[in-house]
Amino acid sequence: MQKEAVVGAPVVLGIESSCDETGAGIVRDGRLLAHVVASSMEEHARFGGVVPEIASRAHLQAFTPVVRQALAEAGMRLGQIDAVAVTTGPGLSGALQVGLAGAKSLAYAAGVPLYGVHHLAGHVAADTLEHGPLPRPCVVLIVSGGHTSLLLVRDLVREPIPHLGDTLDDAAGECFDKVARILGLPYPGGPAIDHAARTGDPEAVVFPRPLSKAGDDPYAFSFSGLKTAAARWVEQHRLRGEEPSIADGAAALQEAVADVLTRKAVRACRDHAVKTLVVVGGVAANSRFRALAGQRCAAAGIELRVPRMTLCTDNGAMIAAVGDLLVRSGAEPAPLDVSVDPSAPLKFAALTPTAGPAVRAA
């Protein structure tokens, strides 16, 4: 159950603009006060994926209304904000720049410090807004359109974040998007696959479980081969003049992804004697994945924590949650020349690259 905020605790405004959602959230002492998201997904859907220029323009248009709505939802003025946190990477370069420029302006206008935040750390922190502080340690599975990672988290903002395993190619959400296109389903692929799978038979098609054999890296992921297998299954049907069952293909694909993700996550918990698995990211909204994760965690005696669906996708509340933890830990604010790093690996929750040659080269 969410605790009551401490009276007088710092209030943090979080800004997220790494892809196609413009998010603003307000957090005080681990408690969510406001959570507003504007999505440009419908504008990208006709192109079958995110168009960076459209995303950047949408962030410019949505930034001020989203921030104003968040402040109104919290019943606050900008002058009552004690810090601003913003995503500085990874993500689309132009989209990140829009959010950072806006966040710098807000921090300057309010006379408060600015904190740069790693986008994936934000996903991890999203769970704290619903379930309270993260157990120490815990295994975290991040599953989204661009990332699939297993982490061993001890202290999210005070210590380095060890990676147990990452995807070697396509992420789980990317696999859903690409196969959805092959099946003729709309973008984004994850929700479309989930919906189509409801009437399908997950055993109708035998899709591979990548990197699941003896001798494979137990924590690494690979979904490119699964995507190819689905493409060949569709192609074989059409070469015979048949249309494949979209429902069966979606159900079988979803089962394969959920099977691999949950097996590796539960194994990581067992191998490291960890009793809590935290699952975050957009794919955590998938119904079959959530159900299978619940079954396997219960059988293994592992507590499963998954944020509600509105906190699984990109949002400003998760960035505010990291900023709140950074402020309360006494972390240094970002330098004045903080920039963005579109391809930043997750090493620490704070991400404060400067506009030096290395960043420009990225």
Tab-separated table of C-alpha atoms in Angstrom:
chain	number	residue	atom	x	y	z
A	1	MET	CA	0.000	0.000	0.000
A	2	GLN	CA	1.286	3.471	-0.915
A	3	LYS	CA	2.614	5.378	2.084
A	4	GLU	CA	1.636	8.931	2.917
A	5	ALA	CA	4.067	11.578	1.731
A	6	VAL	CA	6.142	13.326	4.352
A	7	VAL	CA	4.961	16.905	4.832
A	8	GLY	CA	7.646	19.279	3.603
A	9	ALA	CA	9.447	16.613	1.551
A	10	PRO	CA	10.845	17.788	-1.804
A	11	VAL	CA	8.452	17.821	-4.745
A	12	VAL	CA	9.922	16.590	-8.051
A	13	LEU	CA	8.550	17.218	-11.527
A	14	GLY	CA	9.560	14.573	-14.077
A	15	ILE	CA	9.664	14.997	-17.865
A	16	GLU	CA	9.764	12.133	-20.393
A	17	SER	CA	10.126	12.611	-24.170
A	18	SER	CA	12.352	9.782	-25.399
A	19	CYS	CA	10.000	8.434	-28.075
A	20	ASP	CA	6.342	9.081	-28.923
A	21	GLU	CA	4.914	9.922	-25.492
A	22	THR	CA	5.224	13.317	-23.849
A	23	GLY	CA	4.944	12.710	-20.122
A	24	ALA	CA	4.921	14.855	-17.000
A	25	GLY	CA	4.643	13.459	-13.483
A	26	ILE	CA	4.979	14.849	-9.983
A	27	VAL	CA	6.270	12.802	-7.058
A	28	ARG	CA	6.876	13.641	-3.401
A	29	ASP	CA	8.601	11.194	-1.059
A	30	GLY	CA	7.733	8.189	-3.209
A	31	ARG	CA	4.077	9.207	-3.613
A	32	LEU	CA	2.585	9.954	-7.017
A	33	LEU	CA	0.811	13.315	-7.109
A	34	ALA	CA	0.285	13.722	-10.860
A	35	HIS	CA	0.635	11.578	-13.975
A	36	VAL	CA	-0.149	12.995	-17.440
A	37	VAL	CA	0.800	11.558	-20.835
A	38	ALA	CA	0.141	12.789	-24.374
A	39	SER	CA	0.857	10.242	-27.099
A	40	SER	CA	1.541	10.860	-30.779
A	41	MET	CA	1.119	7.158	-31.565
A	42	GLU	CA	-1.846	7.698	-33.900
A	43	GLU	CA	0.274	10.003	-36.064
A	44	HIS	CA	2.943	7.301	-36.407
A	45	ALA	CA	0.548	4.376	-36.925
A	46	ARG	CA	-0.051	5.151	-40.604
A	47	PHE	CA	3.684	4.782	-41.204
A	48	GLY	CA	3.944	1.486	-39.308
A	49	GLY	CA	6.429	2.838	-36.773
A	50	VAL	CA	7.738	5.949	-35.052
A	51	VAL	CA	8.897	8.760	-37.339
A	52	PRO	CA	11.494	10.841	-35.414
A	53	GLU	CA	10.572	14.200	-37.001
A	54	ILE	CA	6.873	13.707	-36.228
A	55	ALA	CA	7.722	12.701	-32.650
A	56	SER	CA	9.837	15.815	-32.079
A	57	ARG	CA	7.125	18.126	-33.411
A	58	ALA	CA	4.509	16.392	-31.269
A	59	HIS	CA	6.659	16.880	-28.155
A	60	LEU	CA	6.967	20.602	-28.938
A	61	GLN	CA	3.192	20.901	-29.204
A	62	ALA	CA	2.374	18.794	-26.146
A	63	PHE	CA	5.062	19.879	-23.694
A	64	THR	CA	3.443	22.958	-22.149
A	65	PRO	CA	-0.137	21.568	-21.980
A	66	VAL	CA	1.100	18.340	-20.372
A	67	VAL	CA	3.141	20.169	-17.724
A	68	ARG	CA	0.266	22.540	-16.966
A	69	GLN	CA	-2.137	19.626	-16.599
A	70	ALA	CA	0.251	17.803	-14.257
A	71	LEU	CA	0.604	20.876	-12.050
A	72	ALA	CA	-3.178	21.301	-12.007
A	73	GLU	CA	-3.670	17.623	-11.151
A	74	ALA	CA	-1.303	18.003	-8.199
A	75	GLY	CA	-2.919	21.296	-7.169
A	76	MET	CA	0.425	23.083	-7.390
A	77	ARG	CA	2.179	25.995	-9.060
A	78	LEU	CA	5.594	25.782	-10.683
A	79	GLY	CA	6.998	27.754	-7.767
A	80	GLN	CA	6.144	24.870	-5.431
A	81	ILE	CA	8.379	22.423	-7.342
A	82	ASP	CA	11.708	21.672	-5.621
A	83	ALA	CA	13.486	19.868	-8.483
A	84	VAL	CA	13.020	18.876	-12.121
A	85	ALA	CA	14.087	15.503	-13.528
A	86	VAL	CA	14.253	14.750	-17.237
A	87	THR	CA	15.105	11.812	-19.485
A	88	THR	CA	18.509	12.430	-21.087
A	89	GLY	CA	18.782	9.055	-22.851
A	90	PRO	CA	18.455	6.678	-24.464
A	91	GLY	CA	15.898	7.544	-27.102
A	92	LEU	CA	15.358	9.576	-30.267
A	93	SER	CA	17.855	12.433	-30.339
A	94	GLY	CA	15.453	15.173	-31.409
A	95	ALA	CA	12.740	14.020	-29.022
A	96	LEU	CA	15.180	13.958	-26.100
A	97	GLN	CA	16.409	17.453	-26.974
A	98	VAL	CA	12.880	18.839	-26.853
A	99	GLY	CA	12.285	17.421	-23.384
A	100	LEU	CA	15.656	18.541	-22.067
A	101	ALA	CA	15.246	22.088	-23.387
A	102	GLY	CA	11.819	22.335	-21.796
A	103	ALA	CA	13.020	20.869	-18.496
A	104	LYS	CA	15.956	23.289	-18.370
A	105	SER	CA	13.561	26.187	-18.911
A	106	LEU	CA	11.284	24.990	-16.105
A	107	ALA	CA	14.174	24.455	-13.696
A	108	TYR	CA	15.581	27.901	-14.488
A	109	ALA	CA	12.179	29.593	-14.119
A	110	ALA	CA	11.549	27.879	-10.778
A	111	GLY	CA	15.124	28.353	-9.563
A	112	VAL	CA	15.501	24.639	-8.748
A	113	PRO	CA	18.077	21.946	-9.592
A	114	LEU	CA	17.825	19.739	-12.666
A	115	TYR	CA	18.528	15.983	-12.681
A	116	GLY	CA	19.278	13.935	-15.786
A	117	VAL	CA	17.763	10.441	-15.670
A	118	HIS	CA	18.367	7.237	-17.622
A	119	HIS	CA	15.135	6.167	-19.300
A	120	LEU	CA	15.439	2.513	-18.242
A	121	ALA	CA	16.056	3.455	-14.618
A	122	GLY	CA	12.766	5.298	-14.883
A	123	HIS	CA	10.999	2.099	-15.870
A	124	VAL	CA	12.472	0.371	-12.828
A	125	ALA	CA	11.444	3.201	-10.506
A	126	ALA	CA	7.879	3.131	-11.857
A	127	ASP	CA	7.236	0.075	-9.711
A	128	THR	CA	8.025	2.018	-6.517
A	129	LEU	CA	5.073	4.317	-7.184
A	130	GLU	CA	2.710	1.392	-6.770
A	131	HIS	CA	4.467	-1.077	-4.488
A	132	GLY	CA	6.851	1.058	-2.449
A	133	PRO	CA	10.662	0.801	-2.175
A	134	LEU	CA	12.404	-1.913	-4.157
A	135	PRO	CA	13.551	-4.930	-2.127
A	136	ARG	CA	17.333	-5.155	-1.801
A	137	PRO	CA	18.304	-7.001	-3.846
A	138	CYS	CA	15.741	-7.734	-6.548
A	139	VAL	CA	15.876	-9.005	-10.107
A	140	VAL	CA	14.355	-6.616	-12.628
A	141	LEU	CA	13.195	-7.653	-16.090
A	142	ILE	CA	12.832	-4.717	-18.473
A	143	VAL	CA	10.787	-5.585	-21.556
A	144	SER	CA	9.903	-2.872	-24.048
A	145	GLY	CA	9.966	-1.987	-27.716
A	146	GLY	CA	13.665	-1.230	-27.685
A	147	HIS	CA	15.040	-3.021	-24.635
A	148	THR	CA	15.020	-6.454	-23.048
A	149	SER	CA	17.321	-6.733	-20.024
A	150	LEU	CA	17.715	-8.670	-16.786
A	151	LEU	CA	19.183	-6.575	-13.978
A	152	LEU	CA	20.290	-7.306	-10.432
A	153	VAL	CA	19.327	-4.182	-8.508
A	154	ARG	CA	20.577	-3.490	-5.001
A	155	ASP	CA	20.238	0.296	-4.717
A	156	LEU	CA	18.820	1.942	-7.813
A	157	VAL	CA	20.359	5.399	-7.345
A	158	ARG	CA	23.387	4.812	-5.127
A	159	GLU	CA	25.087	1.854	-6.815
A	160	PRO	CA	25.974	0.693	-10.333
A	161	ILE	CA	23.273	-1.451	-11.946
A	162	PRO	CA	24.673	-4.864	-12.984
A	163	HIS	CA	23.261	-6.437	-16.152
A	164	LEU	CA	22.755	-10.181	-15.915
A	165	GLY	CA	21.696	-10.360	-19.545
A	166	ASP	CA	20.476	-8.278	-22.475
A	167	THR	CA	19.006	-8.884	-25.891
A	168	LEU	CA	21.570	-9.658	-28.574
A	169	ASP	CA	19.373	-8.307	-31.374
A	170	ASP	CA	15.642	-7.511	-31.453
A	171	ALA	CA	13.905	-6.654	-28.200
A	172	ALA	CA	10.675	-8.440	-27.266
A	173	GLY	CA	8.488	-5.453	-28.142
A	174	GLU	CA	10.341	-4.966	-31.418
A	175	CYS	CA	9.596	-8.597	-32.288
A	176	PHE	CA	5.896	-8.008	-31.634
A	177	ASP	CA	5.903	-4.898	-33.842
A	178	LYS	CA	7.655	-6.606	-36.753
A	179	VAL	CA	5.573	-9.780	-36.674
A	180	ALA	CA	2.364	-7.756	-36.351
A	181	ARG	CA	3.263	-6.007	-39.588
A	182	ILE	CA	3.886	-9.394	-41.277
A	183	LEU	CA	0.496	-10.616	-40.054
A	184	GLY	CA	-1.219	-7.468	-41.298
A	185	LEU	CA	-1.977	-6.175	-37.804
A	186	PRO	CA	-1.776	-2.465	-36.919
A	187	TYR	CA	0.993	-0.606	-35.118
A	188	PRO	CA	1.833	-0.781	-32.241
A	189	GLY	CA	2.226	-4.524	-32.544
A	190	GLY	CA	2.141	-5.500	-28.869
A	191	PRO	CA	-1.493	-4.633	-28.129
A	192	ALA	CA	-2.555	-5.908	-31.570
A	193	ILE	CA	-0.853	-9.275	-31.032
A	194	ASP	CA	-2.363	-9.545	-27.543
A	195	HIS	CA	-5.861	-8.829	-28.851
A	196	ALA	CA	-5.596	-11.214	-31.819
A	197	ALA	CA	-4.212	-14.011	-29.626
A	198	ARG	CA	-7.349	-14.148	-27.484
A	199	THR	CA	-9.129	-16.416	-29.972
A	200	GLY	CA	-6.030	-18.322	-31.108
A	201	ASP	CA	-4.438	-21.637	-30.171
A	202	PRO	CA	-0.911	-21.137	-28.779
A	203	GLU	CA	-0.044	-24.745	-29.647
A	204	ALA	CA	-1.164	-24.498	-33.276
A	205	VAL	CA	2.294	-23.323	-34.382
A	206	VAL	CA	5.607	-24.510	-32.939
A	207	PHE	CA	7.814	-21.421	-32.803
A	208	PRO	CA	11.398	-21.645	-31.463
A	209	ARG	CA	12.473	-20.579	-27.968
A	210	PRO	CA	15.714	-18.675	-28.711
A	211	LEU	CA	18.778	-19.226	-26.471
A	212	SER	CA	16.975	-21.812	-24.362
A	213	LYS	CA	19.182	-24.853	-25.020
A	214	ALA	CA	21.831	-26.278	-22.693
A	215	GLY	CA	25.038	-24.340	-23.158
A	216	ASP	CA	23.306	-21.098	-24.205
A	217	ASP	CA	23.775	-17.961	-22.132
A	218	PRO	CA	21.072	-18.452	-19.469
A	219	TYR	CA	20.233	-14.753	-19.223
A	220	ALA	CA	20.725	-13.464	-22.774
A	221	PHE	CA	17.801	-12.856	-25.136
A	222	SER	CA	17.417	-13.019	-28.903
A	223	PHE	CA	14.161	-12.458	-30.759
A	224	SER	CA	15.369	-11.916	-34.330
A	225	GLY	CA	15.192	-15.637	-35.134
A	226	LEU	CA	11.694	-15.861	-33.702
A	227	LYS	CA	10.616	-12.988	-35.937
A	228	THR	CA	12.130	-14.796	-38.942
A	229	ALA	CA	10.381	-18.049	-38.017
A	230	ALA	CA	7.041	-16.232	-37.912
A	231	ALA	CA	7.750	-14.609	-41.288
A	232	ARG	CA	8.561	-17.983	-42.854
A	233	TRP	CA	5.404	-19.539	-41.390
A	234	VAL	CA	3.312	-16.833	-43.043
A	235	GLU	CA	5.266	-17.113	-46.302
A	236	GLN	CA	4.801	-20.901	-46.493
A	237	HIS	CA	1.043	-20.553	-46.160
A	238	ARG	CA	0.852	-17.897	-48.857
A	239	LEU	CA	3.033	-19.888	-51.249
A	240	ARG	CA	0.389	-22.622	-50.988
A	241	GLY	CA	-2.303	-20.069	-51.741
A	242	GLU	CA	-3.574	-20.119	-48.152
A	243	GLU	CA	-4.014	-17.371	-45.597
A	244	PRO	CA	-2.540	-18.245	-42.186
A	245	SER	CA	-4.639	-18.035	-39.045
A	246	ILE	CA	-3.761	-14.633	-37.614
A	247	ALA	CA	-5.165	-15.627	-34.219
A	248	ASP	CA	-3.121	-18.841	-34.036
A	249	GLY	CA	0.053	-17.098	-35.206
A	250	ALA	CA	-0.382	-14.312	-32.664
A	251	ALA	CA	-1.120	-16.755	-29.835
A	252	ALA	CA	1.866	-18.964	-30.672
A	253	LEU	CA	4.231	-15.990	-30.968
A	254	GLN	CA	3.001	-14.491	-27.708
A	255	GLU	CA	3.454	-17.856	-25.975
A	256	ALA	CA	7.020	-18.209	-27.232
A	257	VAL	CA	8.002	-14.714	-26.071
A	258	ALA	CA	6.328	-15.121	-22.679
A	259	ASP	CA	7.898	-18.546	-22.195
A	260	VAL	CA	11.452	-17.333	-22.835
A	261	LEU	CA	11.105	-14.165	-20.766
A	262	THR	CA	9.600	-15.839	-17.716
A	263	ARG	CA	11.913	-18.872	-17.723
A	264	LYS	CA	15.042	-16.737	-17.801
A	265	ALA	CA	13.730	-14.277	-15.207
A	266	VAL	CA	12.753	-17.006	-12.736
A	267	ARG	CA	16.103	-18.731	-13.267
A	268	ALA	CA	17.920	-15.469	-12.523
A	269	CYS	CA	16.034	-15.153	-9.242
A	270	ARG	CA	16.859	-18.732	-8.254
A	271	ASP	CA	20.529	-18.498	-9.263
A	272	HIS	CA	21.043	-15.310	-7.239
A	273	ALA	CA	18.860	-16.308	-4.273
A	274	VAL	CA	16.547	-13.350	-4.896
A	275	LYS	CA	12.947	-13.536	-3.691
A	276	THR	CA	11.430	-10.692	-5.736
A	277	LEU	CA	11.062	-10.254	-9.492
A	278	VAL	CA	10.076	-6.806	-10.764
A	279	VAL	CA	8.825	-6.604	-14.349
A	280	VAL	CA	8.604	-3.231	-16.089
A	281	GLY	CA	8.318	-1.795	-19.596
A	282	GLY	CA	5.611	-1.780	-22.242
A	283	VAL	CA	5.606	-5.544	-22.874
A	284	ALA	CA	4.772	-6.036	-19.187
A	285	ALA	CA	1.245	-5.038	-20.220
A	286	ASN	CA	0.883	-8.206	-22.317
A	287	SER	CA	-1.833	-10.381	-20.772
A	288	ARG	CA	-0.255	-13.776	-21.479
A	289	PHE	CA	3.135	-12.662	-20.217
A	290	ARG	CA	1.630	-11.353	-16.984
A	291	ALA	CA	-0.336	-14.559	-16.436
A	292	LEU	CA	2.609	-16.881	-17.108
A	293	ALA	CA	4.956	-14.791	-14.979
A	294	GLY	CA	2.462	-14.990	-12.132
A	295	GLN	CA	2.145	-18.767	-12.435
A	296	ARG	CA	5.877	-19.445	-12.580
A	297	CYS	CA	6.780	-17.017	-9.809
A	298	ALA	CA	4.121	-18.517	-7.537
A	299	ALA	CA	5.425	-22.030	-8.222
A	300	ALA	CA	8.979	-20.920	-7.421
A	301	GLY	CA	8.066	-18.982	-4.262
A	302	ILE	CA	9.061	-15.668	-5.833
A	303	GLU	CA	7.164	-12.424	-5.266
A	304	LEU	CA	6.156	-10.851	-8.589
A	305	ARG	CA	5.796	-7.085	-8.800
A	306	VAL	CA	4.381	-5.513	-11.970
A	307	PRO	CA	3.180	-1.885	-12.070
A	308	ARG	CA	-0.289	-1.134	-13.374
A	309	MET	CA	-0.465	-0.776	-17.136
A	310	THR	CA	-0.458	3.037	-17.186
A	311	LEU	CA	2.944	2.975	-15.469
A	312	CYS	CA	4.397	0.286	-17.763
A	313	THR	CA	4.577	2.470	-20.855
A	314	ASP	CA	6.744	5.611	-21.130
A	315	ASN	CA	5.655	8.361	-18.734
A	316	GLY	CA	6.934	11.321	-16.748
A	317	ALA	CA	5.917	9.839	-13.401
A	318	MET	CA	8.659	7.218	-13.618
A	319	ILE	CA	11.248	9.928	-14.321
A	320	ALA	CA	9.966	11.938	-11.370
A	321	ALA	CA	10.284	8.797	-9.237
A	322	VAL	CA	13.996	8.517	-10.070
A	323	GLY	CA	14.444	12.245	-9.483
A	324	ASP	CA	12.747	11.900	-6.110
A	325	LEU	CA	15.136	9.094	-5.129
A	326	LEU	CA	18.141	11.102	-6.353
A	327	VAL	CA	17.115	14.185	-4.374
A	328	ARG	CA	16.520	12.180	-1.204
A	329	SER	CA	19.869	10.384	-1.606
A	330	GLY	CA	21.747	13.686	-1.774
A	331	ALA	CA	22.888	13.177	-5.374
A	332	GLU	CA	24.493	16.076	-7.229
A	333	PRO	CA	22.259	17.829	-9.780
A	334	ALA	CA	23.150	17.800	-13.466
A	335	PRO	CA	25.720	20.332	-14.724
A	336	LEU	CA	24.522	23.366	-16.632
A	337	ASP	CA	25.789	21.954	-19.927
A	338	VAL	CA	24.031	18.604	-19.538
A	339	SER	CA	23.133	17.149	-22.921
A	340	VAL	CA	21.515	13.953	-24.205
A	341	ASP	CA	22.935	10.555	-25.104
A	342	PRO	CA	20.529	8.733	-27.467
A	343	SER	CA	22.332	5.396	-27.106
A	344	ALA	CA	23.378	5.504	-23.445
A	345	PRO	CA	23.788	2.084	-21.808
A	346	LEU	CA	22.253	1.649	-18.386
A	347	LYS	CA	25.025	1.864	-15.797
A	348	PHE	CA	23.609	4.339	-13.273
A	349	ALA	CA	20.175	5.848	-12.723
A	350	ALA	CA	21.541	9.387	-13.130
A	351	LEU	CA	22.597	10.209	-16.685
A	352	THR	CA	24.278	13.580	-17.142
A	353	PRO	CA	26.359	13.608	-20.344
A	354	THR	CA	27.749	16.981	-21.368
A	355	ALA	CA	27.950	18.488	-24.829
A	356	GLY	CA	31.499	17.282	-25.415
A	357	PRO	CA	33.013	15.594	-28.490
A	358	ALA	CA	32.054	12.070	-27.333
A	359	VAL	CA	28.384	12.968	-27.047
A	360	ARG	CA	28.318	14.821	-30.373
A	361	ALA	CA	29.930	11.835	-32.067
A	362	ALA	CA	27.212	9.535	-30.733
